[in-house]
Coordinates of C-alpha atoms in Angstrom, one line a residue:
X1 CA -0.2 0.4 -0.2
X2 CA 2.6 2.7 -1.2
X3 CA 1.6 6.3 -2.2
X4 CA 0.3 5.4 -5.5
X5 CA -2.2 2.8 -3.7
X6 CA -3.5 4.7 -1.8
X7 CA -4.0 7.7 -4.4
X8 CA -5.4 5.7 -6.7
X9 CA -8.0 4.8 -4.1
X10 CA -8.7 7.5 -2.5
X11 CA -10.3 8.8 -6.0
X12 CA -11.3 5.0 -6.9
X13 CA -13.6 5.2 -3.5
X14 CA -14.8 9.1 -4.7
X15 CA -16.0 7.5 -7.6
X16 CA -17.9 4.8 -6.5
X17 CA -19.3 7.7 -4.6
X18 CA -20.5 9.7 -7.1
X19 CA -18.2 12.4 -7.2
X20 CA -14.5 13.3 -9.4
X21 CA -12.7 11.4 -6.8
X22 CA -9.7 13.1 -6.9
X23 CA -11.4 16.4 -4.3
X24 CA -11.8 13.4 -1.6
X25 CA -9.4 11.1 1.2
X26 CA -9.5 7.9 2.7
X27 CA -10.1 7.6 5.8
X28 CA -6.7 7.5 7.4
X29 CA -5.4 10.3 4.9
X30 CA -7.5 12.3 7.8
X31 CA -5.0 11.4 10.9
X32 CA -3.1 14.6 12.1
X33 CA 0.7 13.2 12.1
X34 CA 2.3 11.4 9.1
X35 CA 5.7 10.1 8.4
X36 CA 8.1 8.0 6.2
X37 CA 9.2 4.9 5.7
X38 CA 12.5 3.2 4.5
X39 CA 11.5 -0.2 4.2
X40 CA 14.6 -1.7 2.5
X41 CA 15.8 -4.5 4.1
X42 CA 19.1 -5.3 5.6
X43 CA 20.6 -7.3 2.5
X44 CA 18.1 -6.2 0.0
X45 CA 17.2 -2.5 -1.5
X46 CA 13.9 -3.8 -1.9
X47 CA 12.0 -5.8 1.0
X48 CA 9.8 -8.6 1.8
X49 CA 6.9 -8.5 3.6
X50 CA 8.6 -11.2 5.9
X51 CA 11.6 -8.7 6.8
X52 CA 9.4 -5.9 6.8
X53 CA 7.2 -7.1 9.0
X54 CA 9.7 -8.3 11.9
X55 CA 10.7 -4.3 11.2
X56 CA 8.0 -3.0 12.3
X57 CA 6.6 -5.5 14.7
X58 CA 10.5 -6.5 16.4
X59 CA 11.9 -3.0 16.0
X60 CA 14.8 -4.2 14.3
X61 CA 15.6 -4.9 10.5
X62 CA 16.8 -8.3 9.2
X63 CA 17.7 -9.8 6.0
X64 CA 15.0 -10.8 3.2
X65 CA 12.6 -13.5 3.3
X66 CA 13.6 -14.4 7.1
X67 CA 11.0 -14.0 9.7
X68 CA 11.2 -13.2 13.6
X69 CA 15.4 -12.9 13.6
X70 CA 17.9 -10.8 13.6
X71 CA 20.3 -10.7 10.4
X72 CA 22.2 -13.4 11.9
X73 CA 19.6 -15.6 10.1
X74 CA 20.5 -17.6 7.2
X75 CA 17.6 -17.9 4.5
X76 CA 16.6 -21.1 4.2
X77 CA 18.9 -22.7 6.7
X78 CA 17.8 -25.2 9.4
X79 CA 19.9 -23.6 12.8
X80 CA 19.5 -24.5 16.1
X81 CA 22.1 -22.4 17.6
X82 CA 21.8 -18.5 15.4
X83 CA 18.3 -19.5 15.7
X84 CA 18.2 -19.6 19.5
X85 CA 20.7 -16.1 19.2
X86 CA 19.0 -14.9 15.9
X87 CA 15.7 -14.7 17.6
X88 CA 13.9 -11.4 18.3
X89 CA 10.4 -10.5 20.4
X90 CA 7.8 -8.7 18.9
X91 CA 5.3 -6.3 20.1
X92 CA 2.4 -8.9 20.5
X93 CA 5.0 -10.7 23.3
X94 CA 5.6 -7.4 24.5
X95 CA 1.9 -6.5 25.3
X96 CA 1.0 -9.9 27.1
X97 CA 4.1 -9.3 29.4
X98 CA 2.6 -5.8 30.2
X99 CA -0.1 -8.0 31.3
X100 CA -2.8 -6.3 28.0
X101 CA -5.1 -9.4 25.9
X102 CA -4.2 -9.5 22.2
X103 CA -5.3 -10.7 19.0
X104 CA -4.3 -10.0 15.3
X105 CA -6.6 -9.9 12.2
X106 CA -6.0 -10.5 8.7
X107 CA -7.7 -11.6 5.3
X108 CA -4.0 -13.7 4.4
X109 CA -3.9 -17.0 5.9
X110 CA -2.6 -16.3 9.5
X111 CA 0.3 -18.1 8.9
X112 CA 1.7 -15.4 6.0
X113 CA 4.2 -13.6 6.2
X114 CA 2.7 -10.3 8.0
X115 CA 0.9 -12.1 10.3
X116 CA 3.3 -15.5 11.0
X117 CA 6.4 -12.1 12.0
X118 CA 4.0 -11.3 15.2
X119 CA 5.0 -15.0 16.9
X120 CA 6.9 -17.0 14.4
X121 CA 11.0 -16.9 14.0
X122 CA 12.2 -19.1 11.2
X123 CA 14.8 -18.6 8.4
X124 CA 12.3 -18.8 5.3
X125 CA 9.2 -17.0 5.5
X126 CA 7.4 -19.5 3.4
X127 CA 7.2 -22.1 6.3
X128 CA 3.9 -22.3 7.3
X129 CA 3.7 -25.9 6.8
X130 CA 6.0 -29.0 7.8
X131 CA 5.3 -29.8 3.9
X132 CA 7.0 -26.5 3.8
X133 CA 9.9 -27.3 4.6
X134 CA 12.8 -28.6 2.5
X135 CA 13.4 -32.2 3.4
X136 CA 16.8 -31.7 4.2
X137 CA 16.1 -29.0 6.8
X138 CA 12.9 -30.6 8.1
X139 CA 15.0 -33.8 9.1
X140 CA 17.1 -31.7 11.7
X141 CA 13.8 -31.7 13.5
X142 CA 14.8 -28.0 15.6
X143 CA 12.7 -26.0 12.9
X144 CA 8.9 -25.6 13.8
X145 CA 7.0 -24.7 11.2
X146 CA 5.0 -21.5 11.5
X147 CA 1.9 -23.0 12.4
X148 CA 3.1 -25.4 15.1
X149 CA 5.0 -22.3 16.1
X150 CA 1.4 -20.4 16.4
X151 CA -0.2 -22.8 18.4
X152 CA 2.7 -24.5 20.7
X153 CA 4.5 -21.3 21.3
X154 CA 4.6 -17.9 22.8
X155 CA 3.6 -15.2 22.1
X156 CA 0.9 -17.5 19.3
X157 CA -0.5 -19.5 21.7
X158 CA -0.9 -16.4 24.1
X159 CA -3.2 -14.8 21.6
X160 CA -6.8 -14.1 22.7
X161 CA -8.2 -13.8 19.2
X162 CA -6.7 -14.5 16.1
X163 CA -9.0 -14.3 12.8
X164 CA -8.2 -14.8 9.5
X165 CA -7.6 -17.4 6.3
X166 CA -5.2 -20.1 6.1
X167 CA -6.8 -23.4 8.0
X168 CA -5.0 -25.7 5.3
X169 CA -1.9 -24.6 7.4
X170 CA -3.1 -26.3 10.3
X171 CA -4.3 -29.4 9.3
X172 CA -5.5 -32.0 6.6
X173 CA -8.8 -30.4 4.8
X174 CA -10.2 -33.1 2.8
X175 CA -8.8 -35.1 0.1
X176 CA -5.7 -32.6 0.6
X177 CA -2.9 -33.3 2.0
X178 CA -1.2 -30.2 3.3
X179 CA 0.6 -31.4 6.9
X180 CA 3.2 -34.3 6.2
X181 CA 2.5 -35.2 9.8
X182 CA -0.8 -35.2 9.7
X183 CA -1.1 -33.2 13.0
X184 CA -4.5 -31.0 13.3
X185 CA -3.6 -28.5 15.1
X186 CA -6.6 -27.4 15.4
X187 CA -7.7 -29.9 18.0
X188 CA -4.1 -29.0 19.3
X189 CA -5.3 -25.6 20.4
X190 CA -8.7 -27.1 22.0
X191 CA -7.0 -29.3 24.0
X192 CA -4.3 -26.6 24.9
X193 CA -7.0 -24.6 26.4
X194 CA -9.1 -26.9 27.7
X195 CA -6.1 -28.2 30.2
X196 CA -5.6 -25.0 31.4
X197 CA -9.7 -24.5 32.5
X198 CA -10.0 -21.9 30.1
X199 CA -13.2 -20.9 28.2
X200 CA -12.5 -21.2 23.9
X201 CA -14.4 -21.6 20.5
X202 CA -12.7 -22.7 17.2
X203 CA -14.7 -20.8 13.9
X204 CA -15.2 -20.9 10.1
X205 CA -17.7 -18.8 9.3
X206 CA -19.2 -15.5 9.2
X207 CA -22.6 -16.5 11.4
X208 CA -20.4 -18.6 13.9
X209 CA -18.8 -15.0 13.9
X210 CA -22.0 -13.1 15.1
X211 CA -23.0 -15.4 17.5
X212 CA -23.7 -13.0 20.4
X213 CA -22.1 -15.7 23.0
X214 CA -19.0 -15.8 21.0
X215 CA -17.4 -12.9 22.7
X216 CA -18.2 -14.6 26.5
X217 CA -15.0 -17.1 26.0
X218 CA -11.7 -16.3 26.6
X219 CA -9.8 -18.1 23.6
X220 CA -11.4 -17.1 20.0
X221 CA -9.6 -18.8 16.8
X222 CA -11.3 -18.5 13.4
X223 CA -10.3 -19.6 10.4
X224 CA -12.4 -18.9 8.2
X225 CA -11.3 -20.8 4.7
X226 CA -8.3 -23.1 3.8
X227 CA -6.4 -21.0 2.1
X228 CA -6.5 -16.8 2.2
X229 CA -10.2 -14.9 2.3
X230 CA -11.2 -14.2 -1.1
X231 CA -10.8 -10.9 -2.4
X232 CA -14.1 -7.9 -1.9
X233 CA -15.1 -8.2 -5.6
X234 CA -15.0 -12.0 -5.9
X235 CA -17.5 -12.1 -3.3
X236 CA -20.7 -13.4 -3.8
X237 CA -24.3 -15.0 -2.5
X238 CA -21.9 -18.4 -1.4
X239 CA -19.2 -16.3 0.8
X240 CA -19.3 -18.2 3.9
X241 CA -15.9 -15.8 4.9
X242 CA -16.6 -12.4 7.5
X243 CA -15.2 -9.5 5.4
X244 CA -12.6 -7.4 6.9
X245 CA -14.6 -5.1 9.0
X246 CA -16.9 -8.1 10.9
X247 CA -14.0 -9.0 11.6
X248 CA -12.1 -6.6 12.9
X249 CA -15.2 -4.7 14.7
X250 CA -15.7 -8.0 16.4
X251 CA -12.2 -8.2 17.5
X252 CA -12.7 -5.0 18.8
X253 CA -15.4 -5.7 21.5
X254 CA -14.0 -8.9 22.7
X255 CA -10.6 -7.2 23.7
X256 CA -12.6 -4.1 25.0
X257 CA -13.9 -6.8 27.5
X258 CA -11.0 -6.4 29.2
X259 CA -9.8 -3.1 29.1
X260 CA -8.0 -2.4 32.3
X261 CA -4.2 -2.4 31.0
X262 CA -5.2 -2.2 27.6
X263 CA -5.2 -4.6 24.7
X264 CA -3.1 -4.8 21.1
X265 CA -4.7 -5.7 18.1
X266 CA -2.7 -6.1 14.6
X267 CA -4.8 -5.6 11.5
X268 CA -4.1 -6.4 7.9
X269 CA -5.8 -6.0 4.6
X270 CA -3.2 -8.0 3.5
X271 CA -4.9 -8.8 0.3
X272 CA -4.1 -5.3 -0.9
X273 CA -0.7 -7.2 -1.7
X274 CA -1.8 -9.9 -3.5
X275 CA -3.8 -8.0 -5.9
X276 CA -0.7 -6.2 -6.9
X277 CA 1.0 -9.3 -7.3
X278 CA -1.2 -10.6 -10.6
X279 CA -1.3 -6.8 -11.5
X280 CA -5.3 -6.3 -10.6
X281 CA -5.6 -2.9 -10.1
X282 CA -9.2 -2.9 -9.6
X283 CA -9.0 -5.6 -6.8
X284 CA -6.2 -3.8 -5.4
X285 CA -8.2 -0.6 -4.8
X286 CA -11.5 -2.4 -3.3
X287 CA -8.9 -4.2 -1.0
X288 CA -7.9 -0.2 -0.4
X289 CA -11.2 0.7 0.5
X290 CA -12.5 -2.0 2.5
X291 CA -9.1 -1.4 5.2
X292 CA -9.8 2.5 5.5
X293 CA -13.8 1.7 6.1
X294 CA -12.1 -0.7 9.0
X295 CA -10.1 1.8 10.1
X296 CA -13.1 4.4 10.0
X297 CA -15.0 1.7 12.1
X298 CA -12.2 1.7 14.2
X299 CA -11.7 5.2 15.3
X300 CA -15.6 5.3 16.2
X301 CA -15.5 2.3 18.6
X302 CA -12.0 3.3 20.6
X303 CA -11.6 6.4 22.6
X304 CA -8.6 8.3 20.6
X305 CA -7.0 10.0 23.8
X306 CA -5.7 6.3 25.4
X307 CA -5.3 4.6 22.1
X308 CA -3.0 4.9 19.4
X309 CA -3.8 3.6 16.0
X310 CA -0.9 3.2 13.1
X311 CA -1.7 2.7 9.3
X312 CA 1.2 2.0 7.4
X313 CA 1.7 -0.5 4.6
X314 CA 5.0 -3.2 4.6
X315 CA 5.8 -1.9 1.2
X316 CA 4.8 -0.6 -2.1
X317 CA 4.7 -2.4 -5.7
X318 CA 5.7 -0.8 -9.1
X319 CA 2.1 0.7 -9.5
X320 CA 1.9 3.9 -11.4
X321 CA -0.9 6.3 -11.6
X322 CA 0.4 8.8 -14.9
X323 CA -0.6 9.4 -18.2
X324 CA -2.8 13.0 -18.1
X325 CA -6.2 12.3 -17.8
X326 CA -8.6 15.0 -17.1
X327 CA -9.9 15.3 -13.8
X328 CA -12.9 12.9 -12.8
X329 CA -11.6 10.5 -15.3
X330 CA -12.2 6.7 -14.5
X331 CA -8.9 5.9 -12.3
X332 CA -9.5 2.1 -13.9
X333 CA -10.1 3.1 -17.5
X334 CA -7.9 5.0 -20.3
X335 CA -5.7 7.4 -19.3
X336 CA -3.4 8.7 -22.2
X337 CA -2.1 7.6 -25.8
X338 CA 1.2 6.3 -26.7
X339 CA 3.6 7.3 -29.4
X340 CA 1.4 6.0 -31.8
X341 CA -1.9 7.1 -30.8
X342 CA -3.0 3.8 -29.2
X343 CA -4.4 4.2 -25.4
X344 CA -2.9 3.4 -22.4
X345 CA -4.2 2.5 -18.6
X346 CA -3.8 5.2 -15.8
X347 CA -2.8 2.6 -13.9
X348 CA -0.2 0.4 -15.4
X349 CA 2.6 -1.6 -13.3
X350 CA 6.4 -1.9 -13.8
X351 CA 6.5 -5.8 -13.3
X352 CA 4.5 -9.0 -13.5
X353 CA 2.3 -10.9 -15.7
X354 CA -0.3 -8.4 -17.3
X355 CA 2.1 -8.0 -20.2
X356 CA 1.2 -10.8 -22.5
X357 CA -2.3 -10.0 -22.7
X358 CA -1.3 -6.8 -24.5
X359 CA 0.3 -7.7 -27.4
X360 CA -0.3 -8.8 -30.5
X361 CA 0.8 -12.7 -31.5
X362 CA 2.1 -11.8 -34.2
X363 CA 2.5 -7.9 -34.8
X364 CA 2.5 -6.6 -38.8
X365 CA 5.2 -3.9 -37.2
X366 CA 7.4 -5.4 -34.7
X367 CA 7.7 -1.6 -33.5
X368 CA 4.4 -1.2 -32.2
X369 CA 3.9 -4.8 -30.1
X370 CA 1.0 -3.4 -28.5
X371 CA -2.8 -4.5 -28.9
X372 CA -5.3 -1.5 -29.3
X373 CA -7.4 -1.1 -26.2
X374 CA -10.0 1.2 -27.5
X375 CA -13.3 -0.6 -26.8
X376 CA -11.6 -2.9 -23.6
X377 CA -13.6 -2.7 -20.3
X378 CA -10.1 -1.6 -18.1
X379 CA -12.8 -1.6 -15.1
X380 CA -13.3 -5.0 -14.8
X381 CA -12.5 -6.6 -12.0
X382 CA -10.5 -9.3 -13.7
X383 CA -8.4 -7.0 -16.0
X384 CA -5.0 -7.1 -15.6
X385 CA -3.3 -3.6 -16.3
X386 CA 0.0 -3.9 -18.5
X387 CA 3.8 -4.7 -17.0
X388 CA 7.1 -2.9 -18.7
X389 CA 8.7 -6.7 -17.8
X390 CA 6.4 -9.9 -17.6
X391 CA 6.8 -11.6 -14.8
X392 CA 4.5 -14.5 -13.1
X393 CA 4.2 -12.5 -10.0
X394 CA 4.3 -8.9 -9.7
X395 CA 8.0 -7.8 -7.5
X396 CA 7.9 -5.4 -4.5
X397 CA 8.8 -1.3 -4.8
X398 CA 11.6 0.1 -2.8
X399 CA 10.6 3.9 -2.2
X400 CA 8.9 5.0 0.9
X401 CA 6.1 4.1 2.4
X402 CA 3.8 7.0 4.5
X403 CA 2.4 5.7 7.7
X404 CA -0.7 7.5 9.6
X405 CA -1.2 8.2 13.3
X406 CA -3.6 9.4 15.6
X407 CA -3.9 8.8 19.6
X408 CA -1.3 8.8 22.6
X409 CA 2.3 10.0 21.0
X410 CA 1.4 9.7 17.6
X411 CA 3.4 13.0 17.0
X412 CA 6.5 11.1 17.2
X413 CA 5.7 9.8 13.8
X414 CA 7.1 13.0 11.5
X415 CA 10.1 13.3 9.4
X416 CA 11.3 10.2 7.5
X417 CA 12.1 7.1 9.8
X418 CA 14.0 3.0 9.5
X419 CA 10.5 1.3 9.4
X420 CA 11.6 -0.1 12.7
X421 CA 11.6 2.8 14.1
X422 CA 7.7 1.6 14.3
X423 CA 7.5 -1.0 16.9
X424 CA 9.6 1.5 19.4
X425 CA 6.7 4.2 18.9
X426 CA 3.8 1.4 19.8
X427 CA 6.6 0.0 23.1
X428 CA 7.7 3.5 23.9
X429 CA 3.9 4.9 23.4
X430 CA 2.7 1.4 25.5
X431 CA 5.6 1.0 28.7
X432 CA 6.0 -2.1 27.1
X433 CA 9.1 -4.0 25.9
X434 CA 12.4 -2.2 26.2
X435 CA 10.1 0.9 27.6
X436 CA 8.4 -1.3 30.3
X437 CA 8.8 -0.1 33.6
X438 CA 10.9 -2.6 34.9
X439 CA 13.7 -2.4 32.1
X440 CA 14.0 1.3 32.6
X441 CA 13.9 0.7 36.3
X442 CA 16.8 -1.8 36.2
X443 CA 19.1 0.5 34.1
X444 CA 19.3 4.1 34.5
X445 CA 21.4 4.4 31.5
X446 CA 19.7 2.1 29.2
X447 CA 16.7 5.0 30.0
X448 CA 18.6 7.8 28.9
X449 CA 20.7 7.2 25.8
X450 CA 18.9 4.4 24.5
X451 CA 15.3 6.4 24.4
X452 CA 17.3 9.5 23.7
X453 CA 18.4 8.4 20.5
X454 CA 14.7 6.8 19.6
X455 CA 13.6 10.4 20.2
X456 CA 15.8 12.5 18.5
X457 CA 17.8 10.2 15.4
X458 CA 15.7 7.9 14.8
X459 CA 15.3 3.7 14.8
X460 CA 17.2 1.0 16.3
X461 CA 19.0 -0.4 13.5
X462 CA 20.0 -4.4 13.1
X463 CA 23.1 -4.4 15.8
X464 CA 24.1 -7.2 13.4
X465 CA 23.9 -5.0 10.4
X466 CA 27.5 -4.3 7.9
X467 CA 26.4 -0.8 8.6
X468 CA 26.9 -1.3 12.6
X469 CA 29.2 -4.2 12.2
X470 CA 31.7 -1.9 10.7
X471 CA 31.3 1.1 13.2

């Protein structure tokens, strides 16, 4: 959800509401504090979601495609000694250690990169089930897949409410084998809660989420699809999965029950990214609008005098709003013409699968390989915007992404910061993790030097980065 996505979604939302669009705002754009965030990984200019989520959830930058570990971890390599040294705690653990209830909501699999960075530690973000781990690494026996870590380890097992997709990573669904160990991790989750004498409920559809007795439980786990939750534009009368709005408002109501110490909730509109990877611009914008509406609903449910809300992205995409279209021109429509007078869409991608569908199979003039889009329905939800470079899956982009904030300590988000800075803002605002009273009481020098550096300079970078080791 980079700046181009925010801009396009703002226009898209306005046009859906019958306006020209450019003059509008997504709800979070009205937040009073805005900053830019540098998203690079320790070893890459352009990042992946595992390393970026680790940065803003744990306060430390790390290597491409690793998750919940510092840069000592080597991609795709299971090493028990390095694993112990490289493990980092997230804000989810910080919140639980401070006595707060916690939860997370996502439209992706709950074992996918961004939500998994809250609770898992792995040298490969794709190791969501044991079947995803290469045999050479699986045989070592000490690298747990992400789903097992969520069920068996802290802070995953102690998270009060978890809502999203990805049931297939926790047990075999139907005739499809997704776990080689044949474990039923959902049953293990239930057994754990029963053995500890706590009330719990596992739910699988929208009707169960809306059950008024659901909130009477101490733990809730909702997995509404074997894979990701469907795109908003793909929903129909047979869709049983709840929306991001429905999941999030339920989670807020649940966490507000025990609000003496406050709570921590992470919410991800993860299918914005998925649509961009597929060059499906309409779906990406619809998912962004859905996130905006969810944030609007949450701001009305909470006390903003005591609740910090931060909205950001883990990275951007090579997605552009270009040409010279007139005011109010359909954001999904044709925006301008090329050198040969052929129209092209306002929205384009730098990489991805959208290139072949726009090319003549045998052009009469090789210098003019693109088809004439006149008469094409470029507003169709399945229309792939053209990409410049053909890839089966679009690459991320490396520019800074925005962060919007409102509530206590939101003013700390200003200027340009490292992505890891976000976790420190959350910790400092809530007096948790490295900013808890217990931690600061143990080391007054730490309080004076470390916090001064956070406030006056920037976020802490990875101590194992080349820059840190050099200095």
